[in-house]
Amino acid sequence: MNLIQNEIVKALLQLSEKSLITEAILAKKIRENIKLSGKNKAGLILNDLEEAIFYIEEENDLHYALHLNSANDILIKASDSASGLDSDARKRRLASEKSMQLLTNGDVKKQTTAAKNQNPKKHEKRTDKKRMNVNKLYEDWD
């Protein structure tokens, strides 16, 4: 499991009391968890989401099924057994992912390394004022 899949698992476990979770709500929860300020409209990669729900079924005995609405948004529903998308829905979703903005493993890695390397530096105030003398430019013009 890579970093984004681990974040999907954490977010799904946090939202486990809901019977229907949309892709947008799950992505928002992931952005909150990793403190990512950008990519507000970003979705999730289907393969990462499927890996996460099958992992949750093995480890935590929670079962989610994936469904696709008419706008190619993923809906995650609590069910009796974990299941991915059928072949037609999968093909539609993968085709639409090419033009979507998605949360990737790189986003999570960048955010976690930025949080680790964060050194709060004091802002040094400028003590002397630097001004440009405009008249100096024209003194040798004569």
CSV table of C-alpha atoms in Angstrom, one decimal:
chain,number,residue,atom,x,y,z
A,1,MET,CA,0.0,0.0,0.0
A,2,ASN,CA,1.3,3.4,-0.9
A,3,LEU,CA,0.9,6.7,0.9
A,4,ILE,CA,-2.4,7.8,-0.8
A,5,GLN,CA,-3.9,4.4,-0.2
A,6,ASN,CA,-3.0,4.6,3.5
A,7,GLU,CA,-4.7,8.0,3.7
A,8,ILE,CA,-7.8,6.7,1.9
A,9,VAL,CA,-8.0,3.9,4.5
A,10,LYS,CA,-7.6,6.3,7.4
A,11,ALA,CA,-10.3,8.6,6.0
A,12,LEU,CA,-12.7,5.7,5.3
A,13,LEU,CA,-12.3,4.4,8.9
A,14,GLN,CA,-13.0,7.9,10.2
A,15,LEU,CA,-16.2,8.1,8.0
A,16,SER,CA,-17.2,4.5,8.7
A,17,GLU,CA,-20.4,5.5,10.5
A,18,LYS,CA,-21.9,6.8,7.3
A,19,SER,CA,-23.6,4.3,4.9
A,20,LEU,CA,-22.9,6.4,1.8
A,21,ILE,CA,-19.7,8.4,1.2
A,22,THR,CA,-19.1,10.4,-1.9
A,23,GLU,CA,-15.7,10.8,-3.6
A,24,ALA,CA,-15.8,14.5,-2.8
A,25,ILE,CA,-16.4,14.0,0.9
A,26,LEU,CA,-13.6,11.4,1.1
A,27,ALA,CA,-11.2,13.6,-0.8
A,28,LYS,CA,-12.0,16.5,1.6
A,29,LYS,CA,-11.4,14.3,4.6
A,30,ILE,CA,-8.0,13.3,3.1
A,31,ARG,CA,-7.1,16.9,2.5
A,32,GLU,CA,-8.0,17.8,6.1
A,33,ASN,CA,-5.9,14.9,7.5
A,34,ILE,CA,-2.8,15.8,5.5
A,35,LYS,CA,-3.4,19.5,5.8
A,36,LEU,CA,-3.3,20.1,2.0
A,37,SER,CA,-4.5,23.6,1.2
A,38,GLY,CA,-4.7,23.2,-2.6
A,39,LYS,CA,-6.5,20.9,-5.0
A,40,ASN,CA,-10.0,21.6,-3.6
A,41,LYS,CA,-11.8,20.0,-6.6
A,42,ALA,CA,-9.4,16.9,-6.8
A,43,GLY,CA,-10.8,13.4,-7.0
A,44,LEU,CA,-9.3,10.0,-6.2
A,45,ILE,CA,-7.8,7.5,-8.5
A,46,LEU,CA,-10.1,4.4,-8.9
A,47,ASN,CA,-7.3,1.8,-8.5
A,48,ASP,CA,-6.1,3.4,-5.3
A,49,LEU,CA,-9.7,3.4,-3.9
A,50,GLU,CA,-10.3,-0.2,-4.9
A,51,GLU,CA,-7.0,-1.3,-3.2
A,52,ALA,CA,-8.1,0.6,0.0
A,53,ILE,CA,-11.6,-0.9,0.2
A,54,PHE,CA,-10.2,-4.5,-0.2
A,55,TYR,CA,-7.6,-3.8,2.4
A,56,ILE,CA,-10.2,-2.5,4.8
A,57,GLU,CA,-12.3,-5.6,4.2
A,58,GLU,CA,-9.3,-7.9,5.1
A,59,GLU,CA,-8.1,-5.9,8.1
A,60,ASN,CA,-11.2,-4.3,9.7
A,61,ASP,CA,-14.1,-6.4,8.5
A,62,LEU,CA,-15.8,-3.3,7.0
A,63,HIS,CA,-17.3,-3.9,3.5
A,64,TYR,CA,-17.7,-1.2,0.9
A,65,ALA,CA,-19.0,-1.4,-2.6
A,66,LEU,CA,-18.1,1.2,-5.3
A,67,HIS,CA,-20.8,2.7,-7.6
A,68,LEU,CA,-20.5,5.3,-10.3
A,69,ASN,CA,-23.1,8.0,-10.9
A,70,SER,CA,-24.0,9.6,-14.2
A,71,ALA,CA,-21.3,12.3,-13.7
A,72,ASN,CA,-18.6,9.7,-13.3
A,73,ASP,CA,-18.3,10.4,-9.6
A,74,ILE,CA,-17.6,7.5,-7.3
A,75,LEU,CA,-20.0,6.6,-4.5
A,76,ILE,CA,-18.9,4.4,-1.7
A,77,LYS,CA,-21.7,2.4,0.0
A,78,ALA,CA,-21.6,0.1,3.0
A,79,SER,CA,-22.5,-3.4,1.8
A,80,ASP,CA,-22.3,-7.1,2.6
A,81,SER,CA,-19.0,-7.6,0.7
A,82,ALA,CA,-16.4,-5.4,-0.9
A,83,SER,CA,-16.8,-4.9,-4.6
A,84,GLY,CA,-15.3,-2.7,-7.3
A,85,LEU,CA,-16.9,-1.2,-10.3
A,86,ASP,CA,-18.3,-3.4,-13.2
A,87,SER,CA,-16.4,-3.3,-16.5
A,88,ASP,CA,-18.5,-0.6,-18.2
A,89,ALA,CA,-18.4,1.7,-15.3
A,90,ARG,CA,-14.7,1.1,-14.8
A,91,LYS,CA,-14.0,2.0,-18.5
A,92,ARG,CA,-16.1,5.2,-18.2
A,93,ARG,CA,-14.3,6.2,-15.0
A,94,LEU,CA,-10.8,5.5,-16.3
A,95,ALA,CA,-11.6,7.5,-19.4
A,96,SER,CA,-12.8,10.5,-17.4
A,97,GLU,CA,-9.8,10.4,-15.0
A,98,LYS,CA,-7.6,11.5,-17.9
A,99,SER,CA,-9.2,15.0,-17.7
A,100,MET,CA,-9.7,15.2,-13.9
A,101,GLN,CA,-7.5,16.7,-11.2
A,102,LEU,CA,-6.6,13.9,-8.9
A,103,LEU,CA,-5.0,13.4,-5.5
A,104,THR,CA,-1.8,11.4,-6.0
A,105,ASN,CA,0.9,9.7,-4.0
A,106,GLY,CA,3.1,12.7,-4.7
A,107,ASP,CA,0.7,15.2,-3.1
A,108,VAL,CA,0.7,13.2,0.1
A,109,LYS,CA,4.5,12.8,0.0
A,110,LYS,CA,5.1,16.5,-0.6
A,111,GLN,CA,2.7,17.5,2.2
A,112,THR,CA,4.2,15.1,4.8
A,113,THR,CA,7.8,16.0,4.0
A,114,ALA,CA,6.9,19.7,4.1
A,115,ALA,CA,5.3,19.2,7.5
A,116,LYS,CA,8.5,17.4,8.8
A,117,ASN,CA,10.9,20.0,7.4
A,118,GLN,CA,8.9,23.0,8.7
A,119,ASN,CA,11.3,25.2,10.7
A,120,PRO,CA,9.5,28.3,12.0
A,121,LYS,CA,12.0,31.1,11.3
A,122,LYS,CA,11.6,34.6,12.7
A,123,HIS,CA,11.0,37.2,10.2
A,124,GLU,CA,13.9,39.6,10.3
A,125,LYS,CA,12.9,43.2,10.0
A,126,ARG,CA,14.8,45.5,7.7
A,127,THR,CA,16.6,48.1,9.8
A,128,ASP,CA,17.8,50.5,7.2
A,129,LYS,CA,15.6,52.0,4.5
A,130,LYS,CA,16.9,51.7,1.0
A,131,ARG,CA,15.7,54.4,-1.3
A,132,MET,CA,16.6,55.0,-4.8
A,133,ASN,CA,17.8,58.5,-5.6
A,134,VAL,CA,16.1,59.4,-8.9
A,135,ASN,CA,18.0,62.7,-9.3
A,136,LYS,CA,21.3,60.8,-9.2
A,137,LEU,CA,20.4,59.2,-12.5
A,138,TYR,CA,20.2,62.6,-14.3
A,139,GLU,CA,23.2,64.3,-12.7
A,140,ASP,CA,25.6,63.2,-15.4
A,141,TRP,CA,23.1,63.9,-18.2
A,142,ASP,CA,24.5,67.5,-18.8
